Amino acid sequence: SDAALAGILSNLLYARRTMAYYTDLENKIAALTPAQVSEAFRRHIDPGRLVIVSAGDFAPDTVSGH
């Protein structure tokens, strides 16, 4: 839609980036190996500080009786 495109262009202008920047970024991400991703995760993420959040209705479905 025109509004979506305007939003994308506005964000690009604000960040002083082009669509080519994101194309290049996607290509770089796609070229990563699983070993490279694991190494980056190991270097930058402390598993002891991770917080896992679950949200939603975990009760049995009472509306349909299941």
Short mmCIF file of C-alpha atoms in Angstrom, two decimals:
data_model
loop_
_atom_site.label_atom_id
_atom_site.label_comp_id
_atom_site.label_asym_id
_atom_site.label_seq_id
_atom_site.Cartn_x
_atom_site.Cartn_y
_atom_site.Cartn_z
CA SER A 1 0.00 0.00 0.00
CA ASP A 2 1.03 3.61 -0.40
CA ALA A 3 1.01 4.13 3.38
CA ALA A 4 3.30 1.14 3.96
CA LEU A 5 5.72 2.33 1.29
CA ALA A 6 5.70 5.85 2.76
CA GLY A 7 6.50 4.38 6.17
CA ILE A 8 9.40 2.35 4.78
CA LEU A 9 10.81 5.34 2.93
CA SER A 10 10.41 7.53 6.01
CA ASN A 11 12.29 5.02 8.16
CA LEU A 12 15.06 4.75 5.56
CA LEU A 13 15.38 8.52 5.44
CA TYR A 14 15.43 8.78 9.25
CA ALA A 15 18.15 6.10 9.52
CA ARG A 16 20.04 7.62 6.55
CA ARG A 17 20.03 4.26 4.80
CA THR A 18 18.96 3.03 1.40
CA MET A 19 17.13 -0.06 0.25
CA ALA A 20 20.49 -1.28 -1.05
CA TYR A 21 21.78 -1.27 2.54
CA TYR A 22 19.10 -3.76 3.57
CA THR A 23 19.64 -5.88 0.46
CA ASP A 24 23.34 -6.09 1.32
CA LEU A 25 22.52 -6.87 4.97
CA GLU A 26 20.15 -9.69 3.96
CA ASN A 27 22.82 -11.15 1.66
CA LYS A 28 25.42 -11.04 4.45
CA ILE A 29 23.04 -12.76 6.88
CA ALA A 30 22.15 -15.42 4.31
CA ALA A 31 25.86 -16.14 3.78
CA LEU A 32 26.50 -16.89 7.46
CA THR A 33 27.26 -20.47 8.38
CA PRO A 34 25.67 -22.14 11.41
CA ALA A 35 29.14 -22.18 13.01
CA GLN A 36 29.46 -18.40 12.57
CA VAL A 37 26.03 -17.81 14.10
CA SER A 38 26.85 -20.10 17.04
CA GLU A 39 30.15 -18.31 17.62
CA ALA A 40 28.48 -14.88 17.57
CA PHE A 41 25.81 -16.13 19.97
CA ARG A 42 28.49 -17.54 22.28
CA ARG A 43 30.43 -14.25 22.26
CA HIS A 44 27.49 -11.89 22.73
CA ILE A 45 24.78 -13.77 24.65
CA ASP A 46 25.09 -14.83 28.29
CA PRO A 47 22.73 -17.81 28.73
CA GLY A 48 22.65 -17.13 32.46
CA ARG A 49 21.06 -13.75 31.82
CA LEU A 50 18.43 -14.89 29.32
CA VAL A 51 14.81 -14.52 30.31
CA ILE A 52 12.21 -16.67 28.59
CA VAL A 53 8.69 -15.30 28.67
CA SER A 54 5.59 -17.27 27.80
CA ALA A 55 2.33 -15.42 27.29
CA GLY A 56 -1.14 -16.49 26.40
CA ASP A 57 -3.94 -18.67 27.61
CA PHE A 58 -2.46 -22.02 28.55
CA ALA A 59 -5.62 -23.35 30.15
CA PRO A 60 -7.68 -25.94 28.28
CA ASP A 61 -10.17 -24.44 25.86
CA THR A 62 -13.23 -23.98 28.08
CA VAL A 63 -15.41 -22.46 25.35
CA SER A 64 -15.51 -25.56 23.18
CA GLY A 65 -15.25 -27.94 26.13
CA HIS A 66 -11.81 -29.34 25.24
#
